[in-house]
Coordinates of C-alpha atoms in Angstrom, one line a residue:
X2 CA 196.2 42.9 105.6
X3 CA 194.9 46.3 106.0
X4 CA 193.1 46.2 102.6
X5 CA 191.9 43.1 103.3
X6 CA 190.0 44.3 106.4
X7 CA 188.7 47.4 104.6
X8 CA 187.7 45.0 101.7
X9 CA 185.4 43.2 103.9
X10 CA 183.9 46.0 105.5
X11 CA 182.8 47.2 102.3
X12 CA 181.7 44.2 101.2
X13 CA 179.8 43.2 104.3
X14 CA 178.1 47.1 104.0
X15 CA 177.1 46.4 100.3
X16 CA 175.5 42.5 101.5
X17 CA 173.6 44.2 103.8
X18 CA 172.0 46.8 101.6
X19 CA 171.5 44.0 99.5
X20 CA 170.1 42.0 102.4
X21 CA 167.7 44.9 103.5
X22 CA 166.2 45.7 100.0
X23 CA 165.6 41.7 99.5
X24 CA 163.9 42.3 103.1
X25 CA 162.0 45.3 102.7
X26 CA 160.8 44.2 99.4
X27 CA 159.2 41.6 100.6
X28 CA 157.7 42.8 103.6
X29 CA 156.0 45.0 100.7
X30 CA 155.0 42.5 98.1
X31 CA 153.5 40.3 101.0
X32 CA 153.0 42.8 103.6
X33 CA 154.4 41.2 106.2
X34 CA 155.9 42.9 109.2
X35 CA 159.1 43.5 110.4
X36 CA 160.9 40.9 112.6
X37 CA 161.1 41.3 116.7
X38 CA 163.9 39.1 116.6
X39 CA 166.8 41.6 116.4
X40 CA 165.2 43.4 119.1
X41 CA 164.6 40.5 121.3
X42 CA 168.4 39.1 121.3
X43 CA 169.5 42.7 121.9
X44 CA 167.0 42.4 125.1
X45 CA 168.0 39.2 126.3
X46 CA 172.3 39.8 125.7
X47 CA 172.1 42.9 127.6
X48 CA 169.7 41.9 130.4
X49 CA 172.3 38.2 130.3
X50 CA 175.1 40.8 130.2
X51 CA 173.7 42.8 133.5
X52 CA 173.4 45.8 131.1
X53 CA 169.9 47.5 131.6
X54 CA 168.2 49.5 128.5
X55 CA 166.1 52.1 129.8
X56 CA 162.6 51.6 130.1
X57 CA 159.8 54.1 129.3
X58 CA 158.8 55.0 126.0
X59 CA 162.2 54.8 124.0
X60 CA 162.9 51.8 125.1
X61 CA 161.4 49.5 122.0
X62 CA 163.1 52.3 119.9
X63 CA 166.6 51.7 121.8
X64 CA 166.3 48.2 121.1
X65 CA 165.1 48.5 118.1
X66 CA 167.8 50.5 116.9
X67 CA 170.7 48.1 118.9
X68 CA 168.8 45.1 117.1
X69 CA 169.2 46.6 113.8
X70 CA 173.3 48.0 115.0
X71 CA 174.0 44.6 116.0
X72 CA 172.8 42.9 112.3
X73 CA 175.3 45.6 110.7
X74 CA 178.3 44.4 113.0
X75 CA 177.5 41.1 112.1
X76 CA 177.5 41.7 108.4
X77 CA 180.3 43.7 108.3
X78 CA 181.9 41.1 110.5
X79 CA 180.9 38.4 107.8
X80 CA 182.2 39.8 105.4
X81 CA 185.5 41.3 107.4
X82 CA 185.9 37.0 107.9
X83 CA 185.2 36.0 104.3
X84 CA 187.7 38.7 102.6
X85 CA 190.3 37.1 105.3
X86 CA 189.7 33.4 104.0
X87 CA 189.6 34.7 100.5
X88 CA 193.3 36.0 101.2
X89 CA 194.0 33.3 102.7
X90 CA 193.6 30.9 99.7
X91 CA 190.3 29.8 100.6
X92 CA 188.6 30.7 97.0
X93 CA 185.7 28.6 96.1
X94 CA 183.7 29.6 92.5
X95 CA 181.9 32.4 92.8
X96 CA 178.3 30.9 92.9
X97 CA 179.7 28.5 95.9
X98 CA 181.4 31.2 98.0
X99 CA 178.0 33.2 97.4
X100 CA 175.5 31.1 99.0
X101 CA 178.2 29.8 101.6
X102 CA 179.2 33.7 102.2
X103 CA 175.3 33.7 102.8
X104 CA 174.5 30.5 104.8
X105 CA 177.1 31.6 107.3
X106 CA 175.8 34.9 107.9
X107 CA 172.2 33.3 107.9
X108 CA 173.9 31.3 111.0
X109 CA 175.5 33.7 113.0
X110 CA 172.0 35.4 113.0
X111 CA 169.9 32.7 113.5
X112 CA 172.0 30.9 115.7
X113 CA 171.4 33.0 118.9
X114 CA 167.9 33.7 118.3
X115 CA 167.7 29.8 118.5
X116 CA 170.3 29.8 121.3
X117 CA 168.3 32.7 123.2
X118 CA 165.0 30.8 122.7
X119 CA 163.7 34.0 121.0
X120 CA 162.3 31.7 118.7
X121 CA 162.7 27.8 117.5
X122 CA 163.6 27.8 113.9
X123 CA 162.8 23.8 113.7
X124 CA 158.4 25.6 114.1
X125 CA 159.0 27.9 110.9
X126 CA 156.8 27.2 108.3
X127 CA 158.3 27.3 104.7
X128 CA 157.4 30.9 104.2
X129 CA 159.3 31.8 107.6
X130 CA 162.2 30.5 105.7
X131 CA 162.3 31.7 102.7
X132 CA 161.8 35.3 104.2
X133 CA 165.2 34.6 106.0
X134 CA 167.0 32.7 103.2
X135 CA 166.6 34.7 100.1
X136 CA 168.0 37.9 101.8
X137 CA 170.9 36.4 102.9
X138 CA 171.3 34.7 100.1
X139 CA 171.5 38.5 98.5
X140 CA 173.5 39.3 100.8
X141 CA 175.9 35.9 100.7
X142 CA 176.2 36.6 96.2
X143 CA 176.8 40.9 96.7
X144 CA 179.4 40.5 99.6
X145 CA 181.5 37.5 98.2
X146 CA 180.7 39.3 94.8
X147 CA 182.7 42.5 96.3
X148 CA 185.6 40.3 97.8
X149 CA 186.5 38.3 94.4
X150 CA 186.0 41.6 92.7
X151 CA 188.7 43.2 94.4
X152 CA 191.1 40.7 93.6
X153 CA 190.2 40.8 90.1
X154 CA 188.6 37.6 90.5
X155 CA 185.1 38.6 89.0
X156 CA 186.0 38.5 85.4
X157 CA 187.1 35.1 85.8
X158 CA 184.1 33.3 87.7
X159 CA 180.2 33.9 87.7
X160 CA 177.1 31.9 88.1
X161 CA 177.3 31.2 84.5
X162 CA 178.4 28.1 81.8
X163 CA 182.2 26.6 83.3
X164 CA 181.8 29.8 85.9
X165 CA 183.0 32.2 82.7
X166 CA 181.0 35.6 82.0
X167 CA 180.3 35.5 78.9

């Protein structure tokens, strides 16, 4: 169980690097800027939570910082409850556990910024989505990636012909 746990956390860590370069990279080809979002659930939770972060001219930097703290614990988390179904049985073909790995961490952050009315995912054009899709789609492929690799399960699946490397 223990290696198990440990397993995810790695895994989860190496999604989100994944995540963050598929991120950053973007916000560079395009020049886009850097979402609010993490910063604004942060805000709401802890005023919700009767939690107050400081005010004065740290506090976008405090929530900046929580926002980003709070996408690692959810990655890490992700992948923590991935390597757990993975042991469990639950082993779909690598491509498959990939982009499911991905589309639930994609929901557990985008489901309280929707929940939180920090912004209304049904309004976001096709770019908005594809900035939020294709890193956690990264992320989804690297951590599930990580979890069958473990196992020893890498040499036997891939994204390629019959799921074989070749």
């Amino acid at each position: 169980m223990f290696r198990s746990l440990a397993r995810g956390c790695v895994a989860g860590a190496a999604g989100t690097t994944a995540l963050n370069a598929v991120g950053y990279l973007d916000m560079a080809l395009r020049g886009r800027p850097s979402s609010g979002a993490p910063q604004a659930v942060v805000d709401k939770i802890t005023t919700r939570a009767g939690l107050r972060v400081p005010d004065g001219e740290e506090r976008d930097n405090r929530l900046s910082g929580l926002g980003a703290l709070a996408g690692i614990a959810v990655a890490v988390g992700t992948g923590v409850a991935v390597s757990l179904l993975h042991r469990a049985g639950l082993r779909p073909h690598p491509c498959l556990g990939g982009v499911l790995t991905g589309a639930l961490a994609m929901t557990l952050t985008d489901a309280p910024i929707a929940a939180l009315d920090v912004s209304d995912p049904r309004t976001w054009s096709p770019a908005d989505w594809t900035a939020d899709a294709l890193p956690h789609l990264a992320y989804g492929l690297v951590t599930y990636g990580v979890v069958t690799s473990a196992r020893g399960r890498a040499a036997a699946g891939g994204c390629g012909r019959r799921g074989r490397l070749r």
